[in-house]
Amino acid sequence: MSQYYVPEKAPTIPWDVARRLATLGHEVRVLTGYPNYPEGRIYPGYRQRWRGRENDGSVDVLRVPLFVDHSQSILRRSLNYVSFGLSVATARRFARDVDVIYVYATQMTPALGPWLWRLTGGAPYVLHVQDLWPDSITGSSMVSGSRAERLMSRVLNPWLSSTYQQAAAIIGIAPTMVNTLIDRGASKGRTHLVYNWAGETAAPEGLIDRGERPEGATVLFAGNVGDMQDLETAVRAAHSARESGIRLRIVGDGVALPHVRALADRLGAGNVTFEGRVPSEDVAQFYPSADHALVSLKDLPNFRGTIPSKFQAALSHGVPVITNVQGDLRALVENHGLGFTADAEDVESLASAFRAAAAQSDQQRAQMAARARRTYAEMFSQSSGISAIEEILVGAARGGRHKRGIDEGS
């Protein structure tokens, strides 16, 4: 169960899980929407119908309609999420004889159908939570501080608590997220930590030969250039640390790009370059020339339990990180020696991290790169993540397909 699925340019985790479980001998069905992300337009070759059936290898895929949108409008974005949840709820026949339902929850609305079905004797479901609700929407610039924020919290919190309690298992992607889910009603014995893995751009085994390096250091930011990424701080920090030989390369597009680019021009930050939008399959070509990857977010409470996917992507390519994301990500980087950390939204703190990166010797960089790849293989690889998810799903299925609800601690 996922709002996003191939060919959409979205996280590949649902596709990775479906294809791998099918390869392992499980019968897999996918219930998803019509592809429209991230542009907010239905992909060529697709037309929304009440039901659309296709095959992805041996995986049976059913597509249901949804309100298509990817704007900054609160109402339209809410309709996008809710319409998919309601469409899913009408497709119970597709899930009538399954043993367990895996819900990939970038938003929580895909859980609406499985939750309703479970209340009436349906199959157990496992939630794979990617973003905490309602935090991720009430904390956004679209909603924060408004009457809509208070209304959403009052409406969503009771339903979310019930959704957590009815779940056969819940998967969080960071330690703080797991603890928060437990605080909000999830069973401690049924809540698990499974780190996300890098997508299809992950590098092959073995460290990349980076060849001759110029003086200083090249820092790569690859991803969405949005308000939450706080790249204004990064541009100011790179400009402040320009004497160290630091170079900031920004690959990607987003609503904040014009402002960030204008800031670099206004500062005269010649050590900041912009590559613009690049197809996701081409992002990998930028890692070999990078000494570090920047993982940057604003200092919001829900981000302390978030590990952005660009962190795993960098490690998979043997590229250490520089981050100002507080909480779990900062602890991971510091505890495992995976790069440099800075305080959130603090120009001089990030500039100091840039200077430290630029001052590294070739040997120090090679050692840090080796730790990055080793840590990825041990903690963040696709094989270890899907194995953990498979074990959780099998355990949930064994708990009884027609058991109504699940007793605390079972």
Short mmCIF file of C-alpha atoms in Angstrom, two decimals, residues 116-359:
data_model
loop_
_atom_site.label_atom_id
_atom_site.label_comp_id
_atom_site.label_asym_id
_atom_site.label_seq_id
_atom_site.Cartn_x
_atom_site.Cartn_y
_atom_site.Cartn_z
CA LEU A 116 -11.07 0.37 8.59
CA TRP A 117 -10.70 -3.19 7.30
CA ARG A 118 -8.92 -4.28 10.47
CA LEU A 119 -11.73 -2.92 12.62
CA THR A 120 -14.11 -5.19 10.71
CA GLY A 121 -11.98 -8.34 10.77
CA GLY A 122 -9.59 -7.66 7.91
CA ALA A 123 -5.94 -8.60 7.56
CA PRO A 124 -3.31 -7.25 9.97
CA TYR A 125 -1.33 -4.28 8.72
CA VAL A 126 2.21 -3.03 9.28
CA LEU A 127 2.90 0.72 9.15
CA HIS A 128 6.24 1.89 7.73
CA VAL A 129 6.22 5.50 8.96
CA GLN A 130 8.37 7.92 6.98
CA ASP A 131 7.11 11.22 8.44
CA LEU A 132 5.41 11.89 11.75
CA TRP A 133 1.87 13.15 11.49
CA PRO A 134 0.50 15.65 12.22
CA ASP A 135 3.92 17.27 12.80
CA SER A 136 5.06 17.12 9.18
CA ILE A 137 2.01 19.02 7.95
CA THR A 138 1.24 21.32 10.90
CA GLY A 139 4.91 22.34 11.00
CA SER A 140 5.05 23.22 7.31
CA SER A 141 4.98 26.76 5.99
CA MET A 142 1.57 26.00 4.46
CA VAL A 143 -0.13 25.42 7.83
CA SER A 144 2.10 26.44 10.76
CA GLY A 145 0.51 28.84 13.24
CA SER A 146 -2.85 28.94 11.48
CA ARG A 147 -6.34 27.92 12.53
CA ALA A 148 -5.95 25.04 10.08
CA GLU A 149 -3.07 23.71 12.21
CA ARG A 150 -5.24 23.51 15.32
CA LEU A 151 -8.13 21.96 13.41
CA MET A 152 -5.90 19.34 11.76
CA SER A 153 -4.38 18.37 15.10
CA ARG A 154 -7.80 17.94 16.74
CA VAL A 155 -9.07 15.82 13.86
CA LEU A 156 -5.96 13.74 13.19
CA ASN A 157 -4.60 12.93 16.64
CA PRO A 158 -7.45 10.60 17.80
CA TRP A 159 -7.42 8.75 14.46
CA LEU A 160 -3.62 8.43 14.46
CA SER A 161 -3.68 7.00 17.98
CA SER A 162 -6.22 4.37 16.93
CA THR A 163 -4.24 3.59 13.77
CA TYR A 164 -1.10 2.94 15.83
CA GLN A 165 -2.98 0.79 18.35
CA GLN A 166 -4.63 -1.36 15.68
CA ALA A 167 -1.39 -1.95 13.75
CA ALA A 168 0.16 -5.40 13.99
CA ALA A 169 3.56 -3.69 13.88
CA ILE A 170 5.01 -0.25 13.26
CA ILE A 171 8.36 0.58 11.66
CA GLY A 172 10.09 3.89 12.37
CA ILE A 173 13.11 5.13 10.43
CA ALA A 174 15.02 6.81 13.27
CA PRO A 175 15.42 6.20 17.03
CA THR A 176 13.66 9.40 18.07
CA MET A 177 10.76 8.62 15.73
CA VAL A 178 10.37 5.17 17.29
CA ASN A 179 10.24 6.67 20.79
CA THR A 180 7.75 9.31 19.67
CA LEU A 181 5.47 6.69 18.11
CA ILE A 182 5.50 4.74 21.38
CA ASP A 183 4.66 7.91 23.31
CA ARG A 184 1.70 8.43 20.98
CA GLY A 185 0.13 5.04 21.53
CA ALA A 186 2.17 2.48 19.58
CA SER A 187 2.97 -0.73 21.43
CA LYS A 188 6.62 -0.80 22.51
CA GLY A 189 6.84 -4.52 21.75
CA ARG A 190 5.54 -4.05 18.21
CA THR A 191 7.46 -0.92 17.22
CA HIS A 192 10.71 -1.45 15.33
CA LEU A 193 13.62 0.59 14.01
CA VAL A 194 14.59 -0.04 10.38
CA TYR A 195 16.77 2.57 8.69
CA ASN A 196 15.94 3.54 5.12
CA TRP A 197 18.40 2.66 2.38
CA ALA A 198 19.66 4.49 -0.69
CA GLY A 199 17.74 4.23 -3.94
CA GLU A 200 18.80 2.85 -7.28
CA THR A 201 21.66 5.37 -7.55
CA ALA A 202 23.69 3.56 -4.89
CA ALA A 203 27.26 2.90 -5.97
CA PRO A 204 28.55 -0.62 -6.63
CA GLU A 205 30.61 -2.37 -4.00
CA GLY A 206 34.07 -0.98 -3.42
CA LEU A 207 35.22 2.57 -2.90
CA ILE A 208 35.14 4.98 -5.80
CA ASP A 209 38.51 6.01 -7.20
CA ARG A 210 38.33 9.77 -6.85
CA GLY A 211 41.59 10.50 -8.66
CA GLU A 212 43.40 13.81 -8.30
CA ARG A 213 41.68 16.30 -6.02
CA PRO A 214 41.94 20.09 -6.17
CA GLU A 215 42.89 22.01 -3.04
CA GLY A 216 40.15 22.57 -0.49
CA ALA A 217 37.00 20.45 -0.68
CA THR A 218 33.92 20.08 -2.86
CA VAL A 219 30.64 19.78 -0.95
CA LEU A 220 27.66 18.38 -2.87
CA PHE A 221 24.04 19.12 -2.10
CA ALA A 222 21.79 16.90 -4.21
CA GLY A 223 18.05 17.04 -3.74
CA ASN A 224 15.01 19.24 -3.36
CA VAL A 225 15.80 22.93 -2.91
CA GLY A 226 12.86 23.80 -0.68
CA ASP A 227 12.19 26.09 2.25
CA MET A 228 12.88 23.32 4.75
CA GLN A 229 16.37 22.59 3.38
CA ASP A 230 17.66 26.00 4.59
CA LEU A 231 20.19 26.39 1.81
CA GLU A 232 20.37 30.11 2.50
CA THR A 233 22.45 29.25 5.57
CA ALA A 234 24.64 26.94 3.49
CA VAL A 235 25.32 29.62 0.85
CA ARG A 236 26.21 32.18 3.51
CA ALA A 237 28.47 29.66 5.25
CA ALA A 238 30.25 28.71 2.03
CA HIS A 239 30.81 32.38 1.26
CA SER A 240 32.15 32.96 4.77
CA ALA A 241 34.57 30.01 4.46
CA ARG A 242 35.64 30.77 0.89
CA GLU A 243 39.28 31.36 1.88
CA SER A 244 39.54 27.67 2.89
CA GLY A 245 39.00 26.49 -0.68
CA ILE A 246 35.52 25.11 0.03
CA ARG A 247 33.22 24.72 -3.00
CA LEU A 248 29.47 24.17 -2.65
CA ARG A 249 27.77 22.47 -5.61
CA ILE A 250 23.95 22.49 -5.56
CA VAL A 251 22.22 19.89 -7.74
CA GLY A 252 18.44 20.07 -7.82
CA ASP A 253 15.41 22.29 -8.14
CA GLY A 254 12.61 23.47 -5.91
CA VAL A 255 10.51 26.39 -4.75
CA ALA A 256 13.44 28.03 -2.92
CA LEU A 257 15.95 27.82 -5.78
CA PRO A 258 15.36 31.32 -7.21
CA HIS A 259 15.83 32.87 -3.77
CA VAL A 260 18.95 30.80 -3.01
CA ARG A 261 20.48 31.60 -6.38
CA ALA A 262 19.72 35.31 -5.93
CA LEU A 263 21.38 35.24 -2.51
CA ALA A 264 24.55 33.71 -3.96
CA ASP A 265 24.62 36.40 -6.66
CA ARG A 266 24.05 39.17 -4.14
CA LEU A 267 26.87 37.92 -1.90
CA GLY A 268 29.20 37.35 -4.83
CA ALA A 269 29.61 33.74 -3.69
CA GLY A 270 31.69 32.51 -6.62
CA ASN A 271 32.41 29.24 -4.81
CA VAL A 272 28.72 28.25 -5.00
CA THR A 273 27.54 26.67 -8.26
CA PHE A 274 24.10 25.51 -9.38
CA GLU A 275 23.45 22.55 -11.69
CA GLY A 276 19.65 22.87 -11.72
CA ARG A 277 17.24 19.97 -12.08
CA VAL A 278 18.87 16.64 -12.94
CA PRO A 279 17.04 13.32 -13.60
CA SER A 280 17.25 11.11 -10.52
CA GLU A 281 19.08 8.41 -12.45
CA ASP A 282 21.84 10.92 -13.30
CA VAL A 283 22.53 12.17 -9.76
CA ALA A 284 25.08 9.40 -9.15
CA GLN A 285 27.52 11.00 -11.60
CA PHE A 286 28.10 13.91 -9.20
CA TYR A 287 29.32 11.85 -6.24
CA PRO A 288 32.80 10.87 -7.55
CA SER A 289 33.84 14.53 -7.64
CA ALA A 290 32.47 15.26 -4.15
CA ASP A 291 34.54 15.18 -0.97
CA HIS A 292 31.49 15.60 1.27
CA ALA A 293 27.72 15.74 0.89
CA LEU A 294 25.64 18.40 2.61
CA VAL A 295 22.54 17.29 4.52
CA SER A 296 20.74 20.41 5.68
CA LEU A 297 17.38 21.13 7.31
CA LYS A 298 15.81 23.85 9.38
CA ASP A 299 15.65 23.36 13.14
CA LEU A 300 12.14 21.99 13.59
CA PRO A 301 11.29 19.46 16.35
CA ASN A 302 10.08 16.75 13.95
CA PHE A 303 13.38 16.86 12.01
CA ARG A 304 15.25 15.65 15.10
CA GLY A 305 13.78 12.23 14.44
CA THR A 306 14.38 12.34 10.69
CA ILE A 307 17.21 10.89 8.64
CA PRO A 308 16.97 12.38 5.12
CA SER A 309 17.51 9.89 2.30
CA LYS A 310 20.42 11.92 0.91
CA PHE A 311 22.41 10.78 3.98
CA GLN A 312 22.15 7.11 2.97
CA ALA A 313 22.77 8.00 -0.67
CA ALA A 314 26.01 9.75 0.23
CA LEU A 315 27.26 6.90 2.41
CA SER A 316 26.48 4.36 -0.29
CA HIS A 317 28.85 6.25 -2.59
CA GLY A 318 31.56 6.47 0.05
CA VAL A 319 31.01 10.21 0.53
CA PRO A 320 31.09 11.50 4.13
CA VAL A 321 28.58 14.16 5.13
CA ILE A 322 28.41 17.63 6.59
CA THR A 323 25.13 18.16 8.42
CA ASN A 324 23.34 20.70 10.55
CA VAL A 325 20.39 18.37 11.18
CA GLN A 326 20.06 17.94 14.93
CA GLY A 327 19.01 14.85 16.86
CA ASP A 328 19.42 11.35 15.44
CA LEU A 329 21.37 12.31 12.33
CA ARG A 330 23.90 14.42 14.21
CA ALA A 331 24.40 11.57 16.70
CA LEU A 332 24.97 9.05 13.89
CA VAL A 333 27.55 11.23 12.16
CA GLU A 334 29.44 12.00 15.36
CA ASN A 335 29.29 8.50 16.87
CA HIS A 336 30.46 6.75 13.70
CA GLY A 337 32.91 9.37 12.43
CA LEU A 338 31.00 9.93 9.19
CA GLY A 339 31.76 13.60 8.63
CA PHE A 340 31.29 16.97 10.30
CA THR A 341 28.36 18.48 12.19
CA ALA A 342 27.14 22.01 12.82
CA ASP A 343 24.38 23.74 14.72
CA ALA A 344 21.11 24.27 12.86
CA GLU A 345 20.50 27.59 11.09
CA ASP A 346 23.91 28.85 12.29
CA VAL A 347 26.07 30.32 9.53
CA GLU A 348 29.34 30.44 11.45
CA SER A 349 28.93 26.94 12.88
CA LEU A 350 28.40 25.53 9.39
CA ALA A 351 31.28 27.64 8.04
CA SER A 352 33.53 26.06 10.69
CA ALA A 353 32.47 22.60 9.52
CA PHE A 354 33.26 23.61 5.93
CA ARG A 355 36.72 24.81 6.97
CA ALA A 356 37.40 21.57 8.84
CA ALA A 357 36.42 19.55 5.77
CA ALA A 358 38.65 21.64 3.51
CA ALA A 359 41.61 21.19 5.88
#
